């Protein structure tokens, strides 16, 4: 059943009125980019910081033994719609950062550097400008056969800020200031779509999907 509202035909779905034939959103064409993983890291236990390694062995559960490995994970503050501790799919198996964005964050904070391992990086990426803005569903297809799928940007947290602050005595402001400084510069999180081995320096093709903004 339809009705007229402000000159536009709509569908009457109870209390919800949806446009019947609204103009489609503007779409951006898919594209391909090339980059490389200049350095690789992993945790050695339950700690937050990572250590540099020559290669990563990745399964469908991510990095076996890594803090963020596993097919599932426990919901936390990032998922307030679930009770904390609820078991959910692990879409945060790997963390990807860029030297460019780490440098920008350090400059804002007025410090010399932020090393990737301080904030839990697994891959340090080069060749992709504004890495954090790669959209969800982007595929990183590595030369050796591994494919990582991007879930989205990694919102900065105070835990990472505290990790940085430990390297700068007398800067008690960093844990909170980092959250602001690293916004839209904290890199990406993703999961393993096709498992295998990634070696330091390995190149990849980033397949960025068609994009659009869905709005009312």
Short mmCIF file of C-alpha atoms in Angstrom, two decimals:
data_model
loop_
_atom_site.label_atom_id
_atom_site.label_comp_id
_atom_site.label_asym_id
_atom_site.label_seq_id
_atom_site.Cartn_x
_atom_site.Cartn_y
_atom_site.Cartn_z
CA UNK A 1 0.00 0.00 0.00
CA UNK A 2 1.46 3.38 -0.95
CA UNK A 3 0.81 6.97 0.03
CA UNK A 4 2.03 10.40 -0.99
CA UNK A 5 4.38 12.27 1.33
CA UNK A 6 5.83 15.61 0.29
CA UNK A 7 5.33 14.74 -3.34
CA UNK A 8 7.32 11.49 -3.12
CA UNK A 9 5.79 8.05 -3.43
CA UNK A 10 6.44 5.97 -0.32
CA UNK A 11 5.77 2.52 1.00
CA UNK A 12 3.63 2.37 4.14
CA UNK A 13 5.30 -0.09 6.49
CA UNK A 14 3.46 0.72 9.69
CA UNK A 15 5.38 3.45 11.49
CA UNK A 16 8.26 3.33 8.99
CA UNK A 17 7.94 5.33 5.79
CA UNK A 18 10.57 4.42 3.20
CA UNK A 19 11.10 6.07 -0.20
CA UNK A 20 9.84 3.78 -2.95
CA UNK A 21 12.10 5.02 -5.70
CA UNK A 22 14.69 7.29 -4.11
CA UNK A 23 17.74 8.34 -6.08
CA UNK A 24 20.53 5.77 -5.67
CA UNK A 25 23.60 6.90 -3.72
CA UNK A 26 26.65 8.05 -5.63
CA UNK A 27 29.01 5.16 -6.21
CA UNK A 28 32.80 5.17 -6.45
CA UNK A 29 34.32 2.60 -8.75
CA UNK A 30 36.44 -0.23 -7.40
CA UNK A 31 40.19 0.19 -7.76
CA UNK A 32 43.45 -1.66 -7.24
CA UNK A 33 46.51 -0.39 -5.36
CA UNK A 34 49.91 -1.91 -4.65
CA UNK A 35 51.75 -1.94 -1.35
CA UNK A 36 54.10 -3.98 0.75
CA UNK A 37 54.51 -5.25 4.29
CA UNK A 38 57.87 -3.75 5.23
CA UNK A 39 57.96 -5.33 8.70
CA UNK A 40 56.04 -8.02 10.57
CA UNK A 41 55.28 -8.46 14.28
CA UNK A 42 53.49 -10.74 16.71
CA UNK A 43 52.94 -11.11 20.43
CA UNK A 44 54.80 -13.78 22.33
CA UNK A 45 52.18 -14.19 25.03
CA UNK A 46 49.33 -12.27 26.60
CA UNK A 47 51.11 -8.90 26.47
CA UNK A 48 49.90 -6.00 24.32
CA UNK A 49 53.17 -5.10 22.60
CA UNK A 50 54.53 -7.12 19.70
CA UNK A 51 58.02 -8.18 18.60
CA UNK A 52 59.44 -8.09 15.09
CA UNK A 53 59.63 -11.41 13.23
CA UNK A 54 60.81 -12.38 9.71
CA UNK A 55 57.52 -14.01 8.72
CA UNK A 56 53.95 -14.68 9.82
CA UNK A 57 52.26 -18.07 9.56
CA UNK A 58 48.55 -17.37 9.21
CA UNK A 59 45.64 -19.79 9.48
CA UNK A 60 41.91 -19.25 9.38
CA UNK A 61 42.24 -18.52 13.10
CA UNK A 62 44.84 -15.81 12.48
CA UNK A 63 48.19 -16.08 14.25
CA UNK A 64 48.28 -19.14 16.49
CA UNK A 65 49.38 -18.15 19.98
CA UNK A 66 49.07 -14.42 19.28
CA UNK A 67 47.08 -12.25 21.66
CA UNK A 68 44.53 -11.53 18.94
CA UNK A 69 44.45 -14.95 17.32
CA UNK A 70 41.43 -17.24 17.21
CA UNK A 71 38.27 -17.81 15.19
CA UNK A 72 36.25 -16.09 17.92
CA UNK A 73 36.89 -13.49 20.59
CA UNK A 74 35.14 -11.98 23.60
CA UNK A 75 33.06 -8.83 23.19
CA UNK A 76 34.39 -5.77 25.01
CA UNK A 77 33.95 -2.03 25.10
CA UNK A 78 33.91 -1.80 21.30
CA UNK A 79 30.67 -3.82 21.20
CA UNK A 80 28.34 -2.22 23.77
CA UNK A 81 25.34 -3.94 22.15
CA UNK A 82 26.59 -7.27 23.58
CA UNK A 83 27.16 -8.22 27.18
CA UNK A 84 30.89 -7.96 27.90
CA UNK A 85 32.49 -11.35 27.47
CA UNK A 86 30.01 -12.66 24.89
CA UNK A 87 31.72 -14.92 22.35
CA UNK A 88 31.63 -13.37 18.87
CA UNK A 89 33.35 -13.80 15.52
CA UNK A 90 36.95 -12.55 15.57
CA UNK A 91 37.26 -9.96 12.82
CA UNK A 92 40.31 -8.41 14.57
CA UNK A 93 42.89 -11.13 13.95
CA UNK A 94 45.56 -8.80 12.55
CA UNK A 95 46.50 -5.15 13.04
CA UNK A 96 47.93 -3.11 10.16
CA UNK A 97 49.68 0.24 10.57
CA UNK A 98 51.61 2.65 8.38
CA UNK A 99 54.80 4.54 9.19
CA UNK A 100 53.24 7.70 7.73
CA UNK A 101 50.32 7.71 10.16
CA UNK A 102 52.48 6.70 13.13
CA UNK A 103 54.71 9.67 12.33
CA UNK A 104 51.75 12.04 12.12
CA UNK A 105 50.46 10.85 15.49
CA UNK A 106 53.87 11.27 17.10
CA UNK A 107 54.15 14.80 15.69
CA UNK A 108 50.77 15.77 17.15
CA UNK A 109 51.85 14.41 20.54
CA UNK A 110 55.19 16.21 20.34
CA UNK A 111 57.28 13.05 20.70
CA UNK A 112 60.10 11.62 18.60
CA UNK A 113 58.41 8.45 17.40
CA UNK A 114 55.82 5.74 17.92
CA UNK A 115 57.15 2.34 16.99
CA UNK A 116 54.70 -0.15 15.48
CA UNK A 117 55.40 -2.80 18.10
CA UNK A 118 54.52 -0.43 20.94
CA UNK A 119 50.90 -0.32 19.80
CA UNK A 120 50.51 -3.98 18.88
CA UNK A 121 51.11 -3.94 15.11
CA UNK A 122 51.26 -7.17 13.12
CA UNK A 123 52.04 -5.62 9.73
CA UNK A 124 53.73 -2.33 8.90
CA UNK A 125 52.38 -1.27 5.51
CA UNK A 126 54.06 0.94 2.91
CA UNK A 127 52.79 2.28 -0.39
CA UNK A 128 49.16 2.91 0.60
CA UNK A 129 48.42 6.56 1.32
CA UNK A 130 46.00 7.18 4.20
CA UNK A 131 45.96 3.50 5.10
CA UNK A 132 43.34 3.94 7.83
CA UNK A 133 40.80 5.13 5.25
CA UNK A 134 40.78 1.90 3.25
CA UNK A 135 37.15 0.78 3.42
CA UNK A 136 35.76 -2.46 4.85
CA UNK A 137 35.80 -5.45 2.46
CA UNK A 138 39.11 -4.36 0.92
CA UNK A 139 41.19 -7.44 0.06
CA UNK A 140 44.97 -7.48 0.51
CA UNK A 141 46.20 -10.21 -1.81
CA UNK A 142 49.83 -11.03 -1.04
CA UNK A 143 52.32 -12.28 -3.60
CA UNK A 144 52.87 -15.48 -1.62
CA UNK A 145 49.18 -16.38 -1.66
CA UNK A 146 47.76 -15.03 1.59
CA UNK A 147 44.63 -12.87 1.44
CA UNK A 148 43.63 -10.59 4.32
CA UNK A 149 40.19 -8.99 4.42
CA UNK A 150 39.81 -5.59 6.04
CA UNK A 151 37.08 -5.27 8.65
CA UNK A 152 37.60 -1.55 9.22
CA UNK A 153 39.61 1.13 10.96
CA UNK A 154 41.03 0.49 14.41
CA UNK A 155 39.70 3.02 16.91
CA UNK A 156 42.53 4.19 19.23
CA UNK A 157 42.27 3.23 22.89
CA UNK A 158 43.96 4.23 26.14
CA UNK A 159 45.71 0.84 26.36
CA UNK A 160 47.76 1.79 23.31
CA UNK A 161 48.27 5.26 24.78
CA UNK A 162 49.65 3.76 27.98
CA UNK A 163 52.00 1.59 25.92
CA UNK A 164 53.37 4.69 24.20
CA UNK A 165 53.61 6.62 27.48
CA UNK A 166 55.88 3.96 28.99
CA UNK A 167 58.56 5.08 26.54
CA UNK A 168 58.31 8.78 27.48
CA UNK A 169 58.91 9.46 31.14
CA UNK A 170 57.12 12.48 32.51
CA UNK A 171 54.37 12.49 29.87
CA UNK A 172 51.38 11.43 31.95
CA UNK A 173 49.12 13.12 29.40
CA UNK A 174 49.89 10.69 26.60
CA UNK A 175 47.36 7.91 27.37
CA UNK A 176 44.42 10.29 26.88
CA UNK A 177 46.08 12.54 24.30
CA UNK A 178 46.94 9.54 22.16
CA UNK A 179 43.27 8.65 21.70
CA UNK A 180 42.64 12.05 20.11
CA UNK A 181 45.90 12.23 18.17
CA UNK A 182 45.56 8.75 16.64
CA UNK A 183 41.95 9.15 15.53
CA UNK A 184 41.78 8.16 11.84
CA UNK A 185 45.50 7.32 12.01
CA UNK A 186 45.40 4.07 14.02
CA UNK A 187 45.45 1.75 11.02
CA UNK A 188 43.20 -1.18 10.25
CA UNK A 189 42.10 -4.52 11.61
CA UNK A 190 41.25 -7.53 9.51
CA UNK A 191 41.03 -11.28 9.32
CA UNK A 192 42.51 -14.12 7.29
CA UNK A 193 40.41 -15.02 4.23
CA UNK A 194 43.08 -17.26 2.64
CA UNK A 195 45.81 -18.66 4.92
CA UNK A 196 49.51 -19.08 4.30
CA UNK A 197 52.84 -17.38 5.00
CA UNK A 198 53.71 -13.69 4.68
CA UNK A 199 57.37 -12.70 4.66
CA UNK A 200 58.81 -9.29 5.52
CA UNK A 201 59.02 -7.09 2.44
CA UNK A 202 56.37 -9.04 0.55
CA UNK A 203 54.20 -7.08 -1.85
CA UNK A 204 50.43 -7.20 -2.16
CA UNK A 205 47.60 -5.89 -4.29
CA UNK A 206 44.86 -4.04 -2.44
CA UNK A 207 41.50 -4.59 -4.13
CA UNK A 208 39.30 -1.74 -2.94
CA UNK A 209 35.60 -2.50 -3.50
CA UNK A 210 33.04 -0.23 -5.07
CA UNK A 211 31.96 2.31 -2.45
CA UNK A 212 28.90 4.38 -1.62
CA UNK A 213 27.38 6.22 1.31
CA UNK A 214 24.06 4.82 2.47
CA UNK A 215 21.85 7.51 3.95
CA UNK A 216 18.24 8.30 4.65
#
